[in-house]
Amino acid sequence: MLFSCGSSGGEACHRPLALCVAGPQHTMADNKPMMTKTLEVVGVGEVEVRPQLATLTLILTACKQSLEECRASIDKRQPYVHHTLYSNQARREDITEREECHSNVSHIILSVTIMATLPAQFVQPVLSTLTEKLSDAVEVEKVVYHHSWSAVAEGRAVAGRRAALEARRRASEMAAAVGADVGPCLTLFEEACDHLALSDDRSEWCVVETPLRLRHCHAHVPTIIKSRVKASFSLAGALPKITAA
């Protein structure tokens, strides 16, 4: 990490583990020179965000000699599926259904695909209940885990706060090393905020555009949100000795 400041000529100077002191400045109150001492550091903070939502795809199928018989068979199971989903915090607006009908020489095949989004922690209770009560009468085609907007926004905020705290901690350590105390934060801005996810083969972490576009097959695959901030602090106390680069 570098100490930095604006020199009297307006150019930035960087010295490893050194204090940069601006040239003499004069105030209206007196003619004594005033030394401005600042310290610039970078802090990094990160947080793991696990999927909060899951989308279930369930299929109900009936194979009968007539469409009426198929629909009657589906109607016996469909209400129980709905009840189980609603009991586990699925909302009506998050449930969609699609019907498909096929026929051959002697039979009609009717299938109803139900897609429901619900909190990730309720997936296993739903699957256990449906498997116990309906057994093979319902097919679980797939379960996909993903993130919510609110969780990603909260994760970014937490990562940013951790980065800011890390910047102050590093500034305090560096100032103490040269005999000074850290004063108020003068400037703070986020240089980058990356979303890191495991590659498909789970061998390495890579940067992705946004966690919201990720789709995980496992509930425990996290996304790491990493924030990098740059901060400058004023220094108080004894004037540290300036060392050459």
C-alpha positions as a Python dict, from the first residue, in 0.01 Angstrom:
ca = {
    (1, 'M'): (0, 0, 0),
    (2, 'L'): (125, 348, -85),
    (3, 'F'): (114, 679, 93),
    (4, 'S'): (19, 944, -159),
    (5, 'C'): (-56, 1311, -185),
    (6, 'G'): (-63, 1597, -429),
    (7, 'S'): (276, 1766, -454),
    (8, 'S'): (313, 2141, -489),
    (9, 'G'): (342, 2100, -865),
    (10, 'G'): (7, 1916, -883),
    (11, 'E'): (160, 1576, -968),
    (12, 'A'): (91, 1267, -758),
    (13, 'C'): (384, 1110, -577),
    (14, 'H'): (403, 757, -441),
    (15, 'R'): (651, 628, -185),
    (16, 'P'): (628, 278, -32),
    (17, 'L'): (556, 304, 340),
    (18, 'A'): (630, 676, 333),
    (19, 'L'): (428, 981, 428),
    (20, 'C'): (365, 1234, 154),
    (21, 'V'): (346, 1591, 282),
    (22, 'A'): (208, 1874, 76),
    (23, 'G'): (410, 2192, 38),
    (24, 'P'): (360, 2490, 272),
    (25, 'Q'): (19, 2657, 263),
    (26, 'H'): (-79, 2993, 412),
    (27, 'T'): (-407, 3089, 574),
    (28, 'M'): (-577, 3426, 602),
    (29, 'A'): (-537, 3417, 982),
    (30, 'D'): (-158, 3400, 993),
    (31, 'N'): (145, 3355, 777),
    (32, 'K'): (265, 3032, 937),
    (33, 'P'): (295, 2739, 695),
    (34, 'M'): (36, 2460, 744),
    (35, 'M'): (138, 2103, 663),
    (36, 'T'): (-133, 1880, 511),
    (37, 'K'): (-73, 1511, 579),
    (38, 'T'): (-280, 1241, 408),
    (39, 'L'): (-263, 866, 369),
    (40, 'E'): (-418, 670, 83),
    (41, 'V'): (-501, 301, 113),
    (42, 'V'): (-702, 32, -62),
    (43, 'G'): (-932, -206, 122),
    (44, 'V'): (-1097, -526, 1),
    (45, 'G'): (-1403, -690, 153),
    (46, 'E'): (-1602, -992, 44),
    (47, 'V'): (-1909, -1190, 140),
    (48, 'E'): (-2055, -1523, 33),
    (49, 'V'): (-2413, -1515, -95),
    (50, 'R'): (-2588, -1848, -118),
    (51, 'P'): (-2900, -1899, -332),
    (52, 'Q'): (-3215, -1788, -153),
    (53, 'L'): (-3471, -1906, -410),
    (54, 'A'): (-3542, -2230, -590),
    (55, 'T'): (-3760, -2312, -889),
    (56, 'L'): (-3920, -2656, -894),
    (57, 'T'): (-4042, -2818, -1212),
    (58, 'L'): (-4303, -3086, -1145),
    (59, 'I'): (-4486, -3298, -1400),
    (60, 'L'): (-4822, -3471, -1358),
    (61, 'T'): (-4904, -3726, -1628),
    (62, 'A'): (-5212, -3932, -1708),
    (63, 'C'): (-5253, -4194, -1979),
    (64, 'K'): (-5616, -4295, -2042),
    (65, 'Q'): (-5851, -4382, -2322),
    (66, 'S'): (-6018, -4040, -2322),
    (67, 'L'): (-5922, -3680, -2244),
    (68, 'E'): (-6192, -3664, -1977),
    (69, 'E'): (-6041, -3960, -1793),
    (70, 'C'): (-5695, -3802, -1817),
    (71, 'R'): (-5818, -3473, -1678),
    (72, 'A'): (-6002, -3647, -1394),
    (73, 'S'): (-5682, -3827, -1300),
    (74, 'I'): (-5482, -3502, -1302),
    (75, 'D'): (-5752, -3323, -1102),
    (76, 'K'): (-5714, -3574, -819),
    (77, 'R'): (-5344, -3488, -771),
    (78, 'Q'): (-5316, -3126, -874),
    (79, 'P'): (-5490, -2970, -570),
    (80, 'Y'): (-5258, -3155, -332),
    (81, 'V'): (-4952, -3027, -521),
    (82, 'H'): (-5088, -2671, -498),
    (83, 'H'): (-5162, -2709, -128),
    (84, 'T'): (-4810, -2836, -59),
    (85, 'L'): (-4652, -2546, -248),
    (86, 'Y'): (-4867, -2282, -76),
    (87, 'S'): (-4794, -2437, 263),
    (88, 'N'): (-4423, -2384, 196),
    (89, 'Q'): (-4442, -2013, 109),
    (90, 'A'): (-4488, -2037, -267),
    (91, 'R'): (-4704, -1750, -397),
    (92, 'R'): (-4975, -1781, -661),
    (93, 'E'): (-4799, -1534, -887),
    (94, 'D'): (-4484, -1750, -874),
    (95, 'I'): (-4657, -2064, -999),
    (96, 'T'): (-4709, -2131, -1370),
    (97, 'E'): (-4863, -2431, -1545),
    (98, 'R'): (-4852, -2571, -1895),
    (99, 'E'): (-5062, -2853, -2044),
    (100, 'E'): (-4962, -3085, -2326),
    (101, 'C'): (-5179, -3351, -2483),
    (102, 'H'): (-5067, -3634, -2711),
    (103, 'S'): (-5255, -3926, -2856),
    (104, 'N'): (-5176, -4256, -3018),
    (105, 'V'): (-5395, -4529, -3158),
    (106, 'S'): (-5553, -4633, -2829),
    (107, 'H'): (-5456, -4380, -2560),
    (108, 'I'): (-5456, -4013, -2472),
    (109, 'I'): (-5158, -3878, -2277),
    (110, 'L'): (-5210, -3556, -2082),
    (111, 'S'): (-4923, -3393, -1894),
    (112, 'V'): (-4930, -3083, -1676),
    (113, 'T'): (-4599, -2909, -1603),
    (114, 'I'): (-4598, -2702, -1285),
    (115, 'M'): (-4316, -2452, -1223),
    (116, 'A'): (-4302, -2290, -880),
    (117, 'T'): (-4051, -2053, -720),
    (118, 'L'): (-4020, -2059, -343),
    (119, 'P'): (-3760, -1995, -70),
    (120, 'A'): (-3471, -2238, -105),
    (121, 'Q'): (-3504, -2375, 249),
    (122, 'F'): (-3851, -2513, 170),
    (123, 'V'): (-3746, -2726, -128),
    (124, 'Q'): (-3669, -3042, 67),
    (125, 'P'): (-3992, -3029, 273),
    (126, 'V'): (-4192, -2996, -50),
    (127, 'L'): (-4013, -3283, -221),
    (128, 'S'): (-4039, -3506, 85),
    (129, 'T'): (-4412, -3443, 119),
    (130, 'L'): (-4491, -3498, -248),
    (131, 'T'): (-4277, -3811, -267),
    (132, 'E'): (-4439, -3954, 45),
    (133, 'K'): (-4799, -3880, -56),
    (134, 'L'): (-4795, -3910, -435),
    (135, 'S'): (-4492, -4132, -498),
    (136, 'D'): (-4463, -4196, -874),
    (137, 'A'): (-4780, -3998, -945),
    (138, 'V'): (-4568, -3682, -963),
    (139, 'E'): (-4234, -3643, -1139),
    (140, 'V'): (-3973, -3396, -1014),
    (141, 'E'): (-3807, -3292, -1339),
    (142, 'K'): (-3551, -3050, -1191),
    (143, 'V'): (-3470, -2810, -910),
    (144, 'V'): (-3279, -2490, -989),
    (145, 'Y'): (-3139, -2257, -721),
    (146, 'H'): (-3081, -1886, -780),
    (147, 'H'): (-3041, -1547, -610),
    (148, 'S'): (-3288, -1272, -529),
    (149, 'W'): (-3237, -903, -610),
    (150, 'S'): (-3256, -808, -243),
    (151, 'A'): (-2994, -1062, -136),
    (152, 'V'): (-2749, -946, -404),
    (153, 'A'): (-2801, -581, -307),
    (154, 'E'): (-2751, -662, 61),
    (155, 'G'): (-2439, -864, -22),
    (156, 'R'): (-2289, -573, -215),
    (157, 'A'): (-2356, -340, 79),
    (158, 'V'): (-2195, -580, 328),
    (159, 'A'): (-1890, -629, 106),
    (160, 'G'): (-1853, -251, 70),
    (161, 'R'): (-1871, -196, 446),
    (162, 'R'): (-1612, -466, 506),
    (163, 'A'): (-1383, -311, 247),
    (164, 'A'): (-1414, 30, 414),
    (165, 'L'): (-1334, -118, 755),
    (166, 'E'): (-1035, -300, 609),
    (167, 'A'): (-911, 26, 457),
    (168, 'R'): (-927, 201, 795),
    (169, 'R'): (-755, -90, 968),
    (170, 'R'): (-469, -85, 719),
    (171, 'A'): (-441, 292, 744),
    (172, 'S'): (-418, 268, 1124),
    (173, 'E'): (-142, 9, 1105),
    (174, 'M'): (59, 207, 851),
    (175, 'A'): (20, 535, 1039),
    (176, 'A'): (128, 373, 1365),
    (177, 'A'): (439, 242, 1193),
    (178, 'V'): (554, 600, 1125),
    (179, 'G'): (439, 747, 1456),
    (180, 'A'): (112, 911, 1354),
    (181, 'D'): (-259, 865, 1424),
    (182, 'V'): (-532, 822, 1165),
    (183, 'G'): (-781, 1108, 1151),
    (184, 'P'): (-1114, 1134, 965),
    (185, 'C'): (-1171, 970, 628),
    (186, 'L'): (-1137, 1237, 360),
    (187, 'T'): (-1242, 1044, 50),
    (188, 'L'): (-1386, 699, -11),
    (189, 'F'): (-1498, 544, -337),
    (190, 'E'): (-1551, 193, -470),
    (191, 'E'): (-1310, 100, -748),
    (192, 'A'): (-1472, -231, -834),
    (193, 'C'): (-1732, -480, -718),
    (194, 'D'): (-1696, -826, -871),
    (195, 'H'): (-1920, -1130, -854),
    (196, 'L'): (-1720, -1453, -841),
    (197, 'A'): (-1872, -1792, -915),
    (198, 'L'): (-1741, -2143, -957),
    (199, 'S'): (-1688, -2266, -1312),
    (200, 'D'): (-1911, -2544, -1441),
    (201, 'D'): (-1653, -2807, -1350),
    (202, 'R'): (-1611, -2640, -1007),
    (203, 'S'): (-1233, -2619, -1057),
    (204, 'E'): (-1186, -2242, -1035),
    (205, 'W'): (-1355, -1911, -949),
    (206, 'C'): (-1435, -1671, -1233),
    (207, 'V'): (-1592, -1326, -1260),
    (208, 'V'): (-1954, -1324, -1380),
    (209, 'E'): (-2170, -1032, -1486),
    (210, 'T'): (-2425, -1076, -1210),
    (211, 'P'): (-2526, -1357, -974),
    (212, 'L'): (-2887, -1316, -1086),
    (213, 'R'): (-2802, -1487, -1414),
    (214, 'L'): (-2647, -1786, -1242),
    (215, 'R'): (-2842, -2106, -1209),
    (216, 'H'): (-2711, -2361, -962),
    (217, 'C'): (-2808, -2725, -940),
    (218, 'H'): (-2701, -2738, -575),
    (219, 'A'): (-2830, -2534, -283),
    (220, 'H'): (-2487, -2486, -126),
    (221, 'V'): (-2299, -2335, -421),
    (222, 'P'): (-2227, -1973, -319),
    (223, 'T'): (-2145, -1661, -513),
    (224, 'I'): (-1870, -1440, -370),
    (225, 'I'): (-1923, -1065, -390),
    (226, 'K'): (-1591, -880, -360),
    (227, 'S'): (-1566, -501, -317),
    (228, 'R'): (-1249, -295, -360),
    (229, 'V'): (-1244, 61, -222),
    (230, 'K'): (-986, 338, -220),
    (231, 'A'): (-981, 571, 80),
    (232, 'S'): (-773, 864, 198),
    (233, 'F'): (-735, 965, 562),
    (234, 'S'): (-591, 1266, 737),
    (235, 'L'): (-304, 1206, 977),
    (236, 'A'): (-262, 1359, 1321),
    (237, 'G'): (9, 1350, 1584),
    (238, 'A'): (384, 1361, 1539),
    (239, 'L'): (511, 1444, 1193),
    (240, 'P'): (657, 1122, 1058),
    (241, 'K'): (997, 1113, 902),
    (242, 'I'): (985, 1113, 523),
    (243, 'T'): (1177, 824, 371),
    (244, 'A'): (1294, 808, 15),
    (245, 'A'): (1148, 557, -222),
}
